[in-house]
């Protein structure tokens, strides 16, 4: 991985204007992602989570405020930020190996280097034996592993993940959360992770920000001090895990009641 990155969200608001109607998606969002930490955003659908992630990726700009990566304003997408969506972005006509090698090949990396790197990242995500398969021959979980390998091979300092495991069955989802923690311990990216699964947020994160309904505002922030490495079976039974999960659930419920 490149050097760990600090991502700063400073007083960010975002409005969309369409046919004279203005939708305020986000209002005054401020938080900091310390280098090599995993930070989750949870909140109801439509509260602006994806909008914020898209702006951190450089696909769109805040209406007010700034997003800074190591002190520099984010203005466009860049190889320092890897993005993982709920639906894997793969080339269906390329094999697993070719999908993973693609980014490095395009950047002109020497064949022996990209081949070696592809093998390493495929092994890291548990797809070492499937390098000759095509995406349609893989399960949903394997496709998501492939997408993660495709992103990691570029060694991004920041991983932006938008409900990456949302479409997977429960067991696969747990496996993927564990895999993500293992990969983060190894490669140490800074991670912004969107989910509306509170168990998932508490299990993987160092810090969690809870958002209100639209316009999305941060209504609570929590440090997750559960020790690492974390194993789902033991962590989710711990008193601290359950207490934190209930605090977040209560906060979301209260904000709902207030009609946010
Ligand atoms: P979340 O990810 O929390 O479900 P989104 O960020 O997708 O929420 O959307 C936040 C709000 O902004 C929604 O009301 C959505 O309809 C609106 N929105 C998002 N993108 C656009 C756009 N390009 N044009 C107009 N409205 C948008």
mmCIF file of C-alpha atoms and ligand atoms in Angstrom:
data_model
loop_
_atom_site.group_PDB
_atom_site.id
_atom_site.type_symbol
_atom_site.label_atom_id
_atom_site.label_comp_id
_atom_site.label_asym_id
_atom_site.label_seq_id
_atom_site.Cartn_x
_atom_site.Cartn_y
_atom_site.Cartn_z
ATOM 1 C CA UNK A 1 0.000 0.000 0.000
ATOM 2 C CA UNK A 2 1.071 3.591 -0.511
ATOM 3 C CA UNK A 3 1.632 5.636 2.628
ATOM 4 C CA UNK A 4 -1.417 5.699 4.846
ATOM 5 C CA UNK A 5 -3.700 8.634 4.209
ATOM 6 C CA UNK A 6 -5.715 11.041 6.302
ATOM 7 C CA UNK A 7 -9.115 11.966 4.903
ATOM 8 C CA UNK A 8 -10.791 15.088 6.276
ATOM 9 C CA UNK A 9 -14.437 15.942 5.726
ATOM 10 C CA UNK A 10 -14.816 19.625 6.640
ATOM 11 C CA UNK A 11 -18.250 21.162 7.039
ATOM 12 C CA UNK A 12 -19.522 19.498 3.865
ATOM 13 C CA UNK A 13 -22.993 20.263 2.532
ATOM 14 C CA UNK A 14 -24.439 19.079 -0.748
ATOM 15 C CA UNK A 15 -27.564 20.136 -2.614
ATOM 16 C CA UNK A 16 -28.960 18.904 -5.910
ATOM 17 C CA UNK A 17 -31.012 21.238 -8.078
ATOM 18 C CA UNK A 18 -33.475 19.872 -10.595
ATOM 19 C CA UNK A 19 -36.373 21.698 -12.271
ATOM 20 C CA UNK A 20 -36.333 24.507 -9.676
ATOM 21 C CA UNK A 21 -36.448 22.019 -6.818
ATOM 22 C CA UNK A 22 -33.518 21.885 -4.480
ATOM 23 C CA UNK A 23 -32.764 18.703 -2.541
ATOM 24 C CA UNK A 24 -30.434 19.209 0.370
ATOM 25 C CA UNK A 25 -28.749 15.825 0.672
ATOM 26 C CA UNK A 26 -26.100 16.650 3.278
ATOM 27 C CA UNK A 27 -25.702 19.433 5.770
ATOM 28 C CA UNK A 28 -22.561 20.421 7.679
ATOM 29 C CA UNK A 29 -20.771 17.072 7.809
ATOM 30 C CA UNK A 30 -17.440 17.147 9.600
ATOM 31 C CA UNK A 31 -15.240 14.257 10.585
ATOM 32 C CA UNK A 32 -11.719 13.006 10.186
ATOM 33 C CA UNK A 33 -10.437 9.597 9.151
ATOM 34 C CA UNK A 34 -7.109 8.983 10.855
ATOM 35 C CA UNK A 35 -4.573 7.082 8.732
ATOM 36 C CA UNK A 36 -5.139 3.311 8.575
ATOM 37 C CA UNK A 37 -8.411 3.368 10.496
ATOM 38 C CA UNK A 38 -11.774 1.945 9.470
ATOM 39 C CA UNK A 39 -14.589 4.473 9.779
ATOM 40 C CA UNK A 40 -18.208 3.544 9.111
ATOM 41 C CA UNK A 41 -21.174 5.700 8.254
ATOM 42 C CA UNK A 42 -24.568 4.326 9.221
ATOM 43 C CA UNK A 43 -27.946 5.920 8.668
ATOM 44 C CA UNK A 44 -31.279 5.460 6.940
ATOM 45 C CA UNK A 45 -31.583 5.096 3.155
ATOM 46 C CA UNK A 46 -31.446 8.419 1.359
ATOM 47 C CA UNK A 47 -29.549 10.263 4.105
ATOM 48 C CA UNK A 48 -26.652 11.071 1.780
ATOM 49 C CA UNK A 49 -24.083 8.375 2.585
ATOM 50 C CA UNK A 50 -23.356 7.495 -1.048
ATOM 51 C CA UNK A 51 -23.299 11.175 -1.973
ATOM 52 C CA UNK A 52 -20.541 11.745 0.584
ATOM 53 C CA UNK A 53 -18.566 8.721 -0.618
ATOM 54 C CA UNK A 54 -18.880 9.831 -4.251
ATOM 55 C CA UNK A 55 -17.465 13.218 -3.298
ATOM 56 C CA UNK A 56 -14.578 11.589 -1.398
ATOM 57 C CA UNK A 57 -13.950 9.578 -4.588
ATOM 58 C CA UNK A 58 -13.850 12.835 -6.571
ATOM 59 C CA UNK A 59 -16.894 12.063 -8.776
ATOM 60 C CA UNK A 60 -18.735 15.104 -7.464
ATOM 61 C CA UNK A 61 -17.980 18.259 -5.463
ATOM 62 C CA UNK A 62 -19.485 19.564 -2.208
ATOM 63 C CA UNK A 63 -21.780 22.587 -2.496
ATOM 64 C CA UNK A 64 -20.105 23.901 0.633
ATOM 65 C CA UNK A 65 -17.117 22.757 2.644
ATOM 66 C CA UNK A 66 -14.155 20.659 1.613
ATOM 67 C CA UNK A 67 -12.888 17.109 1.448
ATOM 68 C CA UNK A 68 -9.138 16.876 1.932
ATOM 69 C CA UNK A 69 -6.807 13.963 1.348
ATOM 70 C CA UNK A 70 -3.569 14.514 3.270
ATOM 71 C CA UNK A 71 -4.402 18.217 3.324
ATOM 72 C CA UNK A 72 -5.075 18.524 -0.437
ATOM 73 C CA UNK A 73 -8.611 19.215 -1.697
ATOM 74 C CA UNK A 74 -10.118 16.251 -3.559
ATOM 75 C CA UNK A 75 -11.109 17.467 -7.022
ATOM 76 C CA UNK A 76 -11.162 14.359 -9.185
ATOM 77 C CA UNK A 77 -10.875 10.569 -8.950
ATOM 78 C CA UNK A 78 -7.360 9.203 -8.497
ATOM 79 C CA UNK A 79 -5.495 5.917 -8.056
ATOM 80 C CA UNK A 80 -4.904 6.803 -4.398
ATOM 81 C CA UNK A 81 -8.595 5.974 -3.754
ATOM 82 C CA UNK A 82 -10.037 2.537 -4.486
ATOM 83 C CA UNK A 83 -13.805 2.154 -4.640
ATOM 84 C CA UNK A 84 -15.832 -0.963 -3.926
ATOM 85 C CA UNK A 85 -19.548 -0.896 -4.707
ATOM 86 C CA UNK A 86 -22.312 -3.301 -3.747
ATOM 87 C CA UNK A 87 -22.385 -4.676 -7.295
ATOM 88 C CA UNK A 88 -18.898 -5.755 -8.377
ATOM 89 C CA UNK A 89 -17.532 -3.803 -11.342
ATOM 90 C CA UNK A 90 -15.905 -6.562 -13.395
ATOM 91 C CA UNK A 91 -15.174 -7.262 -17.045
ATOM 92 C CA UNK A 92 -17.320 -10.336 -17.808
ATOM 93 C CA UNK A 93 -15.246 -11.240 -20.877
ATOM 94 C CA UNK A 94 -11.965 -11.423 -18.942
ATOM 95 C CA UNK A 95 -10.800 -14.236 -16.682
ATOM 96 C CA UNK A 96 -10.356 -13.697 -12.967
ATOM 97 C CA UNK A 97 -6.596 -13.236 -13.470
ATOM 98 C CA UNK A 98 -7.062 -10.785 -16.361
ATOM 99 C CA UNK A 99 -9.607 -8.783 -14.355
ATOM 100 C CA UNK A 100 -7.093 -8.353 -11.546
ATOM 101 C CA UNK A 101 -4.145 -7.597 -13.842
ATOM 102 C CA UNK A 102 -6.081 -5.097 -15.945
ATOM 103 C CA UNK A 103 -5.332 -1.928 -13.926
ATOM 104 C CA UNK A 104 -1.588 -2.553 -13.737
ATOM 105 C CA UNK A 105 -1.402 -3.555 -17.408
ATOM 106 C CA UNK A 106 -3.082 -0.290 -18.389
ATOM 107 C CA UNK A 107 -0.544 1.616 -16.302
ATOM 108 C CA UNK A 108 2.292 0.017 -18.213
ATOM 109 C CA UNK A 109 3.637 -2.139 -15.377
ATOM 110 C CA UNK A 110 5.993 -4.880 -16.641
ATOM 111 C CA UNK A 111 4.352 -8.246 -17.301
ATOM 112 C CA UNK A 112 6.344 -10.201 -14.718
ATOM 113 C CA UNK A 113 5.463 -7.624 -12.041
ATOM 114 C CA UNK A 114 1.715 -7.527 -12.724
ATOM 115 C CA UNK A 115 1.532 -11.294 -13.005
ATOM 116 C CA UNK A 116 3.259 -11.726 -9.674
ATOM 117 C CA UNK A 117 1.082 -9.053 -8.032
ATOM 118 C CA UNK A 118 -2.141 -10.573 -9.419
ATOM 119 C CA UNK A 119 -1.231 -13.973 -8.018
ATOM 120 C CA UNK A 120 -0.430 -12.438 -4.622
ATOM 121 C CA UNK A 121 -3.718 -10.521 -4.374
ATOM 122 C CA UNK A 122 -5.774 -13.447 -5.664
ATOM 123 C CA UNK A 123 -4.245 -15.601 -2.954
ATOM 124 C CA UNK A 124 -4.924 -12.880 -0.369
ATOM 125 C CA UNK A 125 -8.660 -12.912 -1.190
ATOM 126 C CA UNK A 126 -8.812 -16.715 -1.433
ATOM 127 C CA UNK A 127 -9.206 -16.960 -5.217
ATOM 128 C CA UNK A 128 -5.811 -18.461 -6.028
ATOM 129 C CA UNK A 129 -7.349 -21.560 -7.589
ATOM 130 C CA UNK A 130 -9.877 -19.681 -9.697
ATOM 131 C CA UNK A 131 -7.597 -17.489 -11.785
ATOM 132 C CA UNK A 132 -8.696 -19.117 -15.070
ATOM 133 C CA UNK A 133 -12.430 -18.824 -14.336
ATOM 134 C CA UNK A 134 -14.739 -16.142 -15.731
ATOM 135 C CA UNK A 135 -16.855 -13.918 -13.454
ATOM 136 C CA UNK A 136 -20.099 -15.719 -14.417
ATOM 137 C CA UNK A 137 -18.610 -18.939 -13.019
ATOM 138 C CA UNK A 138 -18.169 -17.375 -9.566
ATOM 139 C CA UNK A 139 -20.611 -17.003 -6.668
ATOM 140 C CA UNK A 140 -21.630 -13.530 -5.458
ATOM 141 C CA UNK A 141 -19.114 -13.672 -2.612
ATOM 142 C CA UNK A 142 -16.306 -14.730 -4.946
ATOM 143 C CA UNK A 143 -17.136 -11.899 -7.358
ATOM 144 C CA UNK A 144 -16.926 -9.451 -4.482
ATOM 145 C CA UNK A 145 -13.553 -10.964 -3.454
ATOM 146 C CA UNK A 146 -12.411 -10.484 -7.037
ATOM 147 C CA UNK A 147 -13.500 -6.858 -6.986
ATOM 148 C CA UNK A 148 -11.554 -6.305 -3.777
ATOM 149 C CA UNK A 149 -8.431 -7.874 -5.323
ATOM 150 C CA UNK A 150 -8.869 -5.636 -8.393
ATOM 151 C CA UNK A 151 -8.977 -2.576 -6.184
ATOM 152 C CA UNK A 152 -6.197 -3.615 -3.780
ATOM 153 C CA UNK A 153 -3.716 -4.397 -6.540
ATOM 154 C CA UNK A 154 -3.523 -0.647 -7.223
ATOM 155 C CA UNK A 155 -2.423 -0.233 -3.604
ATOM 156 C CA UNK A 156 -4.770 2.655 -2.849
ATOM 157 C CA UNK A 157 -4.121 4.546 0.372
ATOM 158 C CA UNK A 158 -7.883 4.955 0.832
ATOM 159 C CA UNK A 159 -10.626 2.377 0.349
ATOM 160 C CA UNK A 160 -14.106 3.771 -0.204
ATOM 161 C CA UNK A 161 -16.676 1.019 0.271
ATOM 162 C CA UNK A 162 -20.377 1.577 -0.432
ATOM 163 C CA UNK A 163 -22.370 -1.258 1.153
ATOM 164 C CA UNK A 164 -19.911 -3.720 -0.380
ATOM 165 C CA UNK A 165 -21.427 -6.781 1.268
ATOM 166 C CA UNK A 166 -25.067 -5.671 1.117
ATOM 167 C CA UNK A 167 -26.068 -8.094 -1.622
ATOM 168 C CA UNK A 168 -24.476 -11.184 -0.049
ATOM 169 C CA UNK A 169 -26.081 -13.907 2.043
ATOM 170 C CA UNK A 170 -25.492 -13.772 5.792
ATOM 171 C CA UNK A 171 -22.701 -16.338 6.055
ATOM 172 C CA UNK A 172 -20.794 -14.964 3.051
ATOM 173 C CA UNK A 173 -21.168 -11.487 4.481
ATOM 174 C CA UNK A 174 -19.545 -12.570 7.752
ATOM 175 C CA UNK A 175 -16.700 -14.216 5.816
ATOM 176 C CA UNK A 176 -16.180 -11.029 3.819
ATOM 177 C CA UNK A 177 -16.109 -8.866 6.946
ATOM 178 C CA UNK A 178 -13.427 -11.120 8.385
ATOM 179 C CA UNK A 179 -11.512 -11.017 5.109
ATOM 180 C CA UNK A 180 -11.684 -7.219 5.063
ATOM 181 C CA UNK A 181 -10.274 -7.042 8.595
ATOM 182 C CA UNK A 182 -7.445 -9.416 7.663
ATOM 183 C CA UNK A 183 -6.617 -7.401 4.517
ATOM 184 C CA UNK A 184 -6.726 -4.109 6.428
ATOM 185 C CA UNK A 185 -4.380 -5.494 9.094
ATOM 186 C CA UNK A 186 -1.997 -6.472 6.315
ATOM 187 C CA UNK A 187 -2.212 -3.494 3.906
ATOM 188 C CA UNK A 188 -3.313 -0.744 6.321
ATOM 189 C CA UNK A 189 -5.478 1.424 4.068
ATOM 190 C CA UNK A 190 -7.695 4.162 5.474
ATOM 191 C CA UNK A 191 -11.268 2.925 5.004
ATOM 192 C CA UNK A 192 -14.573 4.773 4.675
ATOM 193 C CA UNK A 193 -17.283 2.126 4.870
ATOM 194 C CA UNK A 194 -20.987 2.652 4.292
ATOM 195 C CA UNK A 195 -23.490 0.223 5.696
ATOM 196 C CA UNK A 196 -26.866 0.122 7.320
ATOM 197 C CA UNK A 197 -26.005 -3.087 9.129
ATOM 198 C CA UNK A 198 -25.092 -1.972 12.639
ATOM 199 C CA UNK A 199 -23.504 -5.314 13.620
ATOM 200 C CA UNK A 200 -21.258 -5.012 10.590
ATOM 201 C CA UNK A 201 -20.284 -1.429 11.464
ATOM 202 C CA UNK A 202 -19.429 -2.284 15.075
ATOM 203 C CA UNK A 203 -17.560 -5.449 14.146
ATOM 204 C CA UNK A 204 -15.209 -3.878 11.607
ATOM 205 C CA UNK A 205 -14.831 -0.218 12.639
ATOM 206 C CA UNK A 206 -12.547 1.934 14.741
ATOM 207 C CA UNK A 207 -15.102 4.736 14.666
ATOM 208 C CA UNK A 208 -18.749 5.017 13.615
ATOM 209 C CA UNK A 209 -20.695 8.108 12.609
ATOM 210 C CA UNK A 210 -24.473 7.926 12.735
ATOM 211 C CA UNK A 211 -26.452 10.065 10.320
ATOM 212 C CA UNK A 212 -29.979 11.466 10.486
ATOM 213 C CA UNK A 213 -32.574 11.334 7.744
ATOM 214 C CA UNK A 214 -32.191 13.849 4.921
ATOM 215 C CA UNK A 215 -30.660 16.323 5.026
ATOM 216 C CA UNK A 216 -28.007 14.018 6.414
ATOM 217 C CA UNK A 217 -26.291 15.315 9.496
ATOM 218 C CA UNK A 218 -24.093 13.520 11.987
ATOM 219 C CA UNK A 219 -26.130 12.896 15.102
ATOM 220 C CA UNK A 220 -23.622 10.785 17.000
ATOM 221 C CA UNK A 221 -20.080 9.441 16.784
ATOM 222 C CA UNK A 222 -18.729 6.404 18.576
ATOM 223 C CA UNK A 223 -15.259 4.984 19.098
ATOM 224 C CA UNK A 224 -15.113 1.212 18.911
ATOM 225 C CA UNK A 225 -12.461 0.136 21.360
ATOM 226 C CA UNK A 226 -12.905 -3.631 20.905
ATOM 227 C CA UNK A 227 -9.418 -5.169 20.676
ATOM 228 C CA UNK A 228 -8.015 -6.442 17.398
ATOM 229 C CA UNK A 229 -7.671 -8.928 15.825
ATOM 230 C CA UNK A 230 -11.427 -9.481 16.017
ATOM 231 C CA UNK A 231 -13.250 -12.760 15.522
ATOM 232 C CA UNK A 232 -16.970 -12.465 14.880
ATOM 233 C CA UNK A 233 -17.998 -15.283 17.261
ATOM 234 C CA UNK A 234 -16.242 -13.781 20.276
ATOM 235 C CA UNK A 235 -16.602 -10.066 19.509
ATOM 236 C CA UNK A 236 -20.360 -10.144 18.927
ATOM 237 C CA UNK A 237 -20.906 -11.839 22.285
ATOM 238 C CA UNK A 238 -18.856 -9.226 24.171
ATOM 239 C CA UNK A 239 -20.715 -6.833 26.454
ATOM 240 C CA UNK A 240 -19.062 -3.768 24.871
ATOM 241 C CA UNK A 241 -20.232 -4.870 21.418
ATOM 242 C CA UNK A 242 -23.833 -5.300 22.535
ATOM 243 C CA UNK A 243 -23.880 -2.025 24.481
ATOM 244 C CA UNK A 244 -22.525 -0.042 21.547
ATOM 245 C CA UNK A 245 -24.928 -1.668 19.113
ATOM 246 C CA UNK A 246 -27.877 -0.789 21.367
ATOM 247 C CA UNK A 247 -26.650 2.809 21.788
ATOM 248 C CA UNK A 248 -26.548 3.219 18.007
ATOM 249 C CA UNK A 249 -29.950 1.582 17.522
ATOM 250 C CA UNK A 250 -31.455 3.849 20.173
ATOM 251 C CA UNK A 251 -29.949 6.927 18.562
ATOM 252 C CA UNK A 252 -31.339 5.997 15.140
ATOM 253 C CA UNK A 253 -34.746 5.330 16.634
ATOM 254 C CA UNK A 254 -34.829 8.624 18.557
ATOM 255 C CA UNK A 255 -33.821 10.607 15.499
ATOM 256 C CA UNK A 256 -36.583 8.844 13.537
ATOM 257 C CA UNK A 257 -39.122 9.789 16.199
ATOM 258 C CA UNK A 258 -38.088 13.438 15.913
ATOM 259 C CA UNK A 259 -38.871 13.224 12.203
ATOM 260 C CA UNK A 260 -35.346 13.954 10.980
HETATM 261 P P1 LIG B 1 -27.886 7.000 0.803
HETATM 262 O O1 LIG B 1 -26.615 6.537 0.205
HETATM 263 O O2 LIG B 1 -27.755 7.396 2.238
HETATM 264 O O3 LIG B 1 -29.029 6.030 0.615
HETATM 265 P P2 LIG B 1 -27.803 9.010 -1.309
HETATM 266 O O4 LIG B 1 -26.512 9.679 -1.076
HETATM 267 O O5 LIG B 1 -27.875 8.001 -2.389
HETATM 268 O O6 LIG B 1 -28.330 8.365 0.062
HETATM 269 O O7 LIG B 1 -28.919 10.119 -1.609
HETATM 270 C C1 LIG B 1 -29.171 11.233 -0.737
HETATM 271 C C2 LIG B 1 -30.254 12.087 -1.321
HETATM 272 O O8 LIG B 1 -29.741 12.837 -2.417
HETATM 273 C C3 LIG B 1 -31.451 11.309 -1.848
HETATM 274 O O9 LIG B 1 -32.630 12.016 -1.549
HETATM 275 C C4 LIG B 1 -31.211 11.264 -3.322
HETATM 276 O O10 LIG B 1 -32.425 11.168 -4.020
HETATM 277 C C5 LIG B 1 -30.521 12.598 -3.575
HETATM 278 N N1 LIG B 1 -29.604 12.522 -4.730
HETATM 279 C C6 LIG B 1 -28.472 11.784 -4.805
HETATM 280 N N2 LIG B 1 -27.859 11.971 -6.010
HETATM 281 C C7 LIG B 1 -28.629 12.857 -6.702
HETATM 282 C C8 LIG B 1 -28.537 13.472 -7.988
HETATM 283 N N3 LIG B 1 -27.514 13.216 -8.827
HETATM 284 N N4 LIG B 1 -29.526 14.336 -8.354
HETATM 285 C C9 LIG B 1 -30.544 14.619 -7.528
HETATM 286 N N5 LIG B 1 -30.700 14.083 -6.283
HETATM 287 C C10 LIG B 1 -29.743 13.211 -5.872
#
